[in-house]
Amino acid sequence: MNNIFFVIIILILIIYVFMDIKTKKITVRESFWWSFVLIVMLLLAIFPYSIDIAAGWVGISYPPAFLLTLCSLFLLMMNYKSSKKISNMNQKIISLEQDLAMKKEKTHREKKKNG
Amino acid sequence: MRDVLIVIPAYNEAENLPKVFDDLKKNGGFADVLFVNDCSRDGTKDLLEKSGFDYIENIFNVGYAMSVQTGIKYAVRNGYSYVIQMDADGQHVTSEAKKLYEYIKENKCDIVIGSRYLRKTSYKCSATRRFGTKIFELIIKIFCRKKITDPLSGFQCLNRRVMEKYSVSSFYPEYPDTNLIMEMIFLGYKIKEVSVQMHSREFGKSMHGGILKPFKYMVSMFYSIALILLQNIRRSKHE
C-alpha cells in the first residue's frame, strides 16, 4: 500500500516536470538531473528492497541512512550547480551592463557634439 | 585623443568631486579623463554632467571593481595605450598620476603602483590599515619573492597588455588588490612601484569602512590568495 502511495506521488512529480518542459518553464538540459532522480526514486518505490542491497554494497547497515545520504548528496550537487549557473549569469549580466553603459556614453557624447 | 586615459570610478562622491575636478583641470592636461558613475544617489551624476568631463553612467550598481573594469574596457576599445586608475574621493593626486605615467613609459613595465609607503610621506593611515597592508606585503614577499610595499593601492598605471588582460570578464576579481598583483607576478608581468603623495579622504565613508566590511574583505582576500597559490602550483607543475 505504502509503495503505491509513493509511486503515485513520484508519477505526479514526473508529470509536473514533464509539463514544465512542455511549457518551456524549464529547459531540457536543466530538467535532466531532476528527471533522472525521479526515475531512480520511482524504481526504488517499485523495488524497495533494492535499497537494502545497495546499502549493503557500500557498507551502510541501516538502509534509510543510505537513502538520506544519497538525497543529501544529490541536493548538494544541484545547489552547487545552481551557484555555478548564478556566477556565470552574473558575469554575463555585468558584461552586458558594461557594453550598454559604454553605448549610452557614446550616444550621449554624439548628442552633445551635434548640439 | 591622448594615449593615456585616467579612469575614475565614483559612487556617492558628490562632496569630494569638486576638488577632484579642480585638480584634474589644473594638472590633468596630459591625459583624457573618464568617470564611471556607479549609480550614485547623491548628485554625483549632475556634477559630472556639469563638469564637462566624459563619464559613463552604469545601468545598475556593479561595485568598484566592475566600474574600474568598465573604464579599462572603454580604454581598450578606444585605442588607449595606458590607463591610470584613480579614486574619486580625492586621495589620489593628478600630478602624481603623471609621475606614474612617465615612469611606465620610461621603464617599459606593465603595471606601476603608486605607493604610500615606499618612501616616508605625510600620508597618515590607521594602524589597522597599516597592519593589514604589512600582512599582504609579507605574503607577496614570501610567495612571489617581490617587495610590493603598497599592495592595497588602487592608484595604478597599466599598459595596453595589462588592460587587455583585465578586460576579460572572467579574469577581473571582485577585490582587485593583493590577489590580482600576485596573479600578475605569477603570469610574468613586470610590476614596479613609485612613491606617491596621497591625501586622506575628506568627506564620506570608505568602501571598506565599518566593522563587518573589513572582516569580509580580509576573508575574501585570503581565500582568493589561497586559490591563486593553488593555481600557480598547478601551473608550475604543467610547465
Coordinates of C-alpha atoms in Angstrom, one line a residue:
Chain A
M1 CA 0.0 0.0 0.0
N2 CA 2.8 2.3 1.0
N3 CA 4.6 1.6 -2.3
I4 CA 1.5 2.5 -4.3
F5 CA 1.3 5.8 -2.5
F6 CA 4.9 6.7 -3.2
V7 CA 4.6 5.5 -6.9
I8 CA 1.6 7.8 -7.3
I9 CA 3.4 10.8 -5.7
I10 CA 6.5 10.3 -7.9
L11 CA 4.4 9.8 -11.0
I12 CA 2.7 13.1 -10.3
L13 CA 6.2 14.8 -9.9
I14 CA 7.4 13.3 -13.2
I15 CA 4.3 14.6 -14.9
Y16 CA 4.8 18.0 -13.2
V17 CA 8.4 18.2 -14.5
F18 CA 7.3 17.0 -18.0
M19 CA 4.6 19.7 -18.2
D20 CA 7.1 22.3 -17.2
I21 CA 9.4 21.1 -20.0
K22 CA 6.5 21.2 -22.4
T23 CA 5.5 24.8 -21.4
K24 CA 9.2 25.8 -21.6
K25 CA 9.3 26.8 -17.9
I26 CA 12.5 24.7 -17.6
T27 CA 14.9 23.7 -20.4
V28 CA 15.5 20.1 -21.3
R29 CA 19.1 20.4 -20.1
E30 CA 18.2 21.8 -16.7
S31 CA 15.5 19.2 -16.2
F32 CA 17.8 16.3 -16.9
W33 CA 19.0 15.6 -13.3
W34 CA 15.6 16.1 -11.8
S35 CA 14.0 13.6 -14.3
F36 CA 16.9 11.2 -13.6
V37 CA 16.4 11.3 -9.8
L38 CA 12.7 11.0 -10.1
I39 CA 13.1 7.9 -12.3
V40 CA 15.5 6.5 -9.7
M41 CA 13.0 7.2 -6.9
L42 CA 10.3 5.5 -9.0
L43 CA 12.4 2.4 -9.3
L44 CA 13.1 2.5 -5.6
A45 CA 9.4 2.8 -4.8
I46 CA 8.6 -0.2 -7.1
F47 CA 11.5 -2.3 -5.8
P48 CA 12.1 -1.1 -2.2
Y49 CA 14.4 -4.0 -1.3
S50 CA 17.0 -2.7 -3.8
I51 CA 17.9 0.0 -1.3
D52 CA 18.9 -2.7 1.2
I53 CA 21.1 -4.4 -1.4
A54 CA 22.7 -1.1 -2.5
A55 CA 23.3 -0.1 1.1
G56 CA 25.0 -3.5 1.7
W57 CA 27.3 -2.8 -1.3
V58 CA 28.6 0.4 0.3
G59 CA 28.7 -1.0 3.8
I60 CA 25.8 1.0 5.3
S61 CA 24.0 -1.2 7.7
Y62 CA 20.9 1.0 8.1
P63 CA 19.3 1.4 4.6
P64 CA 17.3 4.6 5.3
A65 CA 20.5 6.3 6.2
F66 CA 21.9 5.3 2.8
L67 CA 18.8 6.8 1.1
L68 CA 19.2 10.0 3.1
T69 CA 22.8 10.3 2.2
L70 CA 22.0 9.9 -1.5
C71 CA 19.3 12.6 -1.2
S72 CA 21.6 15.0 0.6
L73 CA 24.4 14.4 -2.0
F74 CA 22.0 15.0 -4.8
L75 CA 20.7 18.2 -3.3
L76 CA 24.2 19.5 -2.6
M77 CA 25.2 18.8 -6.2
M78 CA 22.1 20.6 -7.5
N79 CA 22.8 23.5 -5.2
Y80 CA 26.4 23.7 -6.4
K81 CA 25.3 23.6 -10.0
S82 CA 22.9 26.5 -9.3
S83 CA 25.7 28.5 -7.7
K84 CA 27.8 27.9 -10.8
K85 CA 25.0 29.0 -13.0
I86 CA 24.4 32.1 -11.0
S87 CA 28.1 33.0 -11.2
N88 CA 28.1 32.5 -14.9
M89 CA 25.0 34.6 -15.3
N90 CA 26.3 37.3 -13.1
Q91 CA 29.4 37.6 -15.3
K92 CA 27.3 37.8 -18.4
I93 CA 24.9 40.4 -16.9
I94 CA 27.8 42.6 -15.8
S95 CA 29.4 42.2 -19.3
L96 CA 26.1 43.3 -20.9
E97 CA 25.8 46.1 -18.4
Q98 CA 29.2 47.4 -19.3
D99 CA 28.5 47.2 -23.0
L100 CA 25.3 49.0 -22.6
A101 CA 26.8 51.7 -20.4
M102 CA 29.5 52.4 -22.9
K103 CA 27.0 52.6 -25.8
K104 CA 24.9 55.0 -23.7
E105 CA 28.0 57.2 -23.2
K106 CA 28.8 57.1 -26.9
T107 CA 25.3 58.2 -27.8
H108 CA 25.3 60.9 -25.1
R109 CA 28.7 62.2 -26.4
E110 CA 27.5 62.3 -30.0
K111 CA 24.3 64.1 -29.0
K112 CA 26.3 66.7 -27.1
K113 CA 28.6 67.2 -30.2
N114 CA 25.6 67.6 -32.5
G115 CA 24.1 70.2 -30.1
Chain B
M1 CA 42.9 62.0 -28.2
R2 CA 45.9 61.4 -25.9
D3 CA 47.4 57.9 -25.4
V4 CA 46.5 57.7 -21.7
L5 CA 43.1 57.6 -20.0
I6 CA 42.5 58.4 -16.4
V7 CA 39.7 56.1 -15.2
I8 CA 37.8 57.3 -12.0
P9 CA 35.0 55.2 -10.6
A10 CA 32.6 57.2 -8.5
Y11 CA 29.9 56.2 -6.1
N12 CA 28.3 58.8 -3.9
E13 CA 31.3 61.2 -4.1
A14 CA 29.4 64.5 -4.7
E15 CA 31.2 66.1 -1.7
N16 CA 34.7 65.2 -2.9
L17 CA 34.3 65.7 -6.6
P18 CA 34.7 69.5 -6.9
K19 CA 38.2 69.2 -5.5
V20 CA 39.0 66.3 -7.9
F21 CA 37.7 68.3 -10.9
D22 CA 39.9 71.3 -9.9
D23 CA 42.9 69.1 -9.6
L24 CA 42.2 67.3 -12.9
K25 CA 41.7 70.6 -14.7
K26 CA 44.8 72.1 -13.3
N27 CA 47.2 69.1 -13.6
G28 CA 45.5 66.6 -15.9
G29 CA 46.3 68.1 -19.3
F30 CA 48.5 65.1 -20.2
A31 CA 45.6 62.6 -20.2
D32 CA 42.0 62.1 -21.2
V33 CA 39.6 61.6 -18.2
L34 CA 36.7 59.2 -17.9
F35 CA 34.5 58.9 -14.8
V36 CA 32.4 55.8 -14.2
N37 CA 29.4 56.7 -12.1
D38 CA 28.1 53.6 -10.3
C39 CA 24.5 54.7 -9.9
S40 CA 25.3 57.2 -7.2
R41 CA 22.3 58.7 -5.3
D42 CA 23.8 61.9 -4.1
G43 CA 24.0 64.2 -7.1
T44 CA 27.3 62.8 -8.5
K45 CA 25.7 62.4 -11.9
D46 CA 24.6 66.1 -12.0
L47 CA 28.1 67.2 -11.0
L48 CA 29.7 65.1 -13.7
E49 CA 27.2 66.4 -16.3
K50 CA 28.1 70.0 -15.5
S51 CA 31.9 69.3 -15.2
G52 CA 32.4 68.7 -18.9
F53 CA 34.4 65.5 -18.3
D54 CA 33.4 62.3 -20.1
Y55 CA 31.6 59.9 -18.0
I56 CA 29.9 56.5 -18.2
E57 CA 26.7 56.0 -16.3
N58 CA 26.2 52.4 -15.1
I59 CA 22.8 50.9 -15.7
F60 CA 22.8 49.5 -12.2
N61 CA 25.2 49.4 -9.3
V62 CA 28.0 46.9 -10.2
G63 CA 30.6 47.8 -7.5
Y64 CA 34.0 49.3 -7.5
A65 CA 35.9 46.6 -9.4
M66 CA 33.5 46.2 -12.2
S67 CA 33.3 50.0 -12.6
V68 CA 37.1 50.1 -12.9
Q69 CA 36.8 47.3 -15.5
T70 CA 34.2 49.3 -17.4
G71 CA 36.8 52.1 -17.7
I72 CA 39.5 49.7 -18.8
K73 CA 37.3 48.1 -21.4
Y74 CA 36.5 51.6 -22.7
A75 CA 40.2 52.4 -22.9
V76 CA 40.9 49.2 -24.8
R77 CA 38.0 49.8 -27.3
N78 CA 39.1 53.4 -27.9
G79 CA 42.7 52.5 -28.6
Y80 CA 44.4 54.0 -25.5
S81 CA 48.0 52.8 -24.7
Y82 CA 47.8 53.4 -20.9
V83 CA 45.2 53.6 -18.2
I84 CA 45.6 55.3 -14.9
Q85 CA 43.2 54.2 -12.2
M86 CA 42.3 56.9 -9.7
D87 CA 39.8 57.2 -6.9
A88 CA 37.1 59.9 -6.8
D89 CA 37.5 60.5 -3.1
G90 CA 40.3 63.0 -3.5
Q91 CA 43.0 60.7 -2.1
H92 CA 44.9 60.4 -5.4
V93 CA 46.7 63.5 -6.8
T94 CA 46.7 64.1 -10.6
S95 CA 50.3 65.4 -10.6
E96 CA 51.4 62.1 -9.0
A97 CA 49.4 60.3 -11.7
K98 CA 51.6 62.0 -14.2
K99 CA 54.6 60.5 -12.4
L100 CA 53.2 57.0 -12.8
Y101 CA 52.6 57.6 -16.5
E102 CA 56.1 58.9 -17.1
Y103 CA 57.6 56.1 -15.2
I104 CA 55.7 53.3 -17.1
K105 CA 56.7 54.9 -20.4
E106 CA 60.4 55.3 -19.5
N107 CA 60.9 51.9 -17.8
K108 CA 58.7 49.7 -20.1
C109 CA 57.0 47.9 -17.3
D110 CA 53.4 46.6 -17.3
I111 CA 52.0 47.9 -14.1
V112 CA 53.2 50.9 -12.0
I113 CA 51.7 51.1 -8.5
G114 CA 51.6 54.4 -6.7
S115 CA 52.9 53.6 -3.2
R116 CA 52.2 55.5 0.0
Y117 CA 54.9 53.6 1.9
L118 CA 57.9 53.3 -0.4
R119 CA 59.3 56.5 1.0
K120 CA 58.1 58.4 4.0
T121 CA 55.3 60.8 3.0
S122 CA 52.9 63.0 5.0
Y123 CA 50.1 60.4 4.4
K124 CA 48.5 59.2 7.6
C125 CA 46.6 56.0 7.8
S126 CA 45.1 54.0 10.7
A127 CA 47.3 51.4 12.5
T128 CA 44.9 48.6 11.5
R129 CA 45.2 49.5 7.8
R130 CA 48.9 49.7 8.0
F131 CA 49.0 46.3 9.7
G132 CA 46.8 44.8 7.0
T133 CA 49.0 46.3 4.3
K134 CA 52.1 44.8 6.0
I135 CA 50.5 41.3 6.1
F136 CA 49.8 41.4 2.4
E137 CA 53.3 42.8 1.7
L138 CA 54.7 39.9 3.6
I139 CA 52.5 37.4 1.7
I140 CA 53.7 38.7 -1.6
K141 CA 57.3 38.7 -0.4
I142 CA 57.1 35.0 0.7
F143 CA 55.3 33.6 -2.3
C144 CA 56.3 35.9 -5.1
R145 CA 59.8 36.9 -3.8
K146 CA 59.0 40.5 -4.7
K147 CA 58.6 43.6 -2.5
I148 CA 55.4 45.5 -3.0
T149 CA 55.0 48.0 -0.2
D150 CA 51.5 49.1 -1.0
P151 CA 49.5 46.2 -2.5
L152 CA 46.2 47.8 -1.5
S153 CA 46.9 50.9 -3.6
G154 CA 44.3 51.5 -6.2
F155 CA 46.4 54.2 -7.7
Q156 CA 48.0 52.3 -10.7
C157 CA 49.1 52.8 -14.2
L158 CA 48.6 49.9 -16.6
N159 CA 49.9 49.4 -20.1
R160 CA 47.9 48.1 -23.1
R161 CA 48.9 44.4 -22.4
V162 CA 47.6 44.5 -18.9
M163 CA 44.5 46.4 -20.0
E164 CA 43.6 43.7 -22.5
K165 CA 44.1 41.1 -19.8
Y166 CA 41.9 42.9 -17.3
S167 CA 39.1 43.5 -19.8
V168 CA 38.4 39.8 -19.9
S169 CA 35.2 39.4 -17.9
S170 CA 36.1 36.3 -16.0
F171 CA 39.7 37.5 -15.1
Y172 CA 39.0 40.6 -13.1
P173 CA 38.2 39.9 -9.5
E174 CA 35.7 41.5 -7.1
Y175 CA 38.5 42.9 -5.0
P176 CA 41.4 43.7 -7.4
D177 CA 44.2 44.1 -4.8
T178 CA 46.9 41.7 -3.5
N179 CA 45.4 38.7 -5.2
L180 CA 45.5 40.4 -8.6
I181 CA 49.0 41.6 -8.1
M182 CA 50.2 38.1 -7.2
E183 CA 48.4 36.6 -10.2
M184 CA 50.1 39.1 -12.5
I185 CA 53.5 38.4 -11.0
F186 CA 53.0 34.7 -11.5
L187 CA 51.9 35.3 -15.1
G188 CA 55.2 37.1 -15.7
Y189 CA 54.1 40.8 -15.8
K190 CA 56.6 43.4 -14.8
I191 CA 55.3 45.4 -11.8
K192 CA 57.1 48.4 -10.3
E193 CA 56.3 50.9 -7.5
V194 CA 56.7 54.6 -7.4
S195 CA 56.5 56.6 -4.3
V196 CA 53.5 59.0 -4.4
Q197 CA 51.9 61.5 -2.1
M198 CA 48.2 60.8 -1.2
H199 CA 45.6 62.7 0.7
S200 CA 43.2 61.4 3.3
R201 CA 39.5 61.2 2.3
E202 CA 37.8 64.4 3.4
F203 CA 34.1 63.5 3.2
G204 CA 32.1 60.3 3.2
K205 CA 33.0 56.7 4.1
S206 CA 35.4 54.4 2.5
M207 CA 34.0 51.3 0.8
H208 CA 36.0 49.2 3.4
G209 CA 34.7 51.2 6.4
G210 CA 32.7 49.8 9.3
I211 CA 33.3 46.6 11.3
L212 CA 32.0 43.8 9.1
K213 CA 33.3 45.0 5.7
P214 CA 37.0 44.9 6.6
F215 CA 36.5 41.4 8.0
K216 CA 34.6 40.3 4.9
Y217 CA 37.4 41.9 2.8
M218 CA 40.2 40.1 4.7
V219 CA 38.4 36.7 4.5
S220 CA 37.7 37.1 0.7
M221 CA 41.3 38.2 0.1
F222 CA 42.9 35.3 2.0
Y223 CA 40.6 32.9 0.1
S224 CA 41.5 34.5 -3.3
I225 CA 45.2 34.3 -2.5
A226 CA 44.9 30.7 -1.4
L227 CA 43.2 29.9 -4.8
I228 CA 45.8 31.8 -6.7
L229 CA 48.6 29.9 -4.9
L230 CA 46.9 26.6 -5.7
Q231 CA 46.5 27.5 -9.4
N232 CA 50.1 28.6 -9.5
I233 CA 51.3 25.2 -8.1
R234 CA 49.2 23.5 -10.8
R235 CA 50.6 25.9 -13.5
S236 CA 54.2 25.4 -12.5
K237 CA 53.7 21.6 -12.5
H238 CA 52.4 21.8 -16.1
E239 CA 55.4 23.8 -17.1

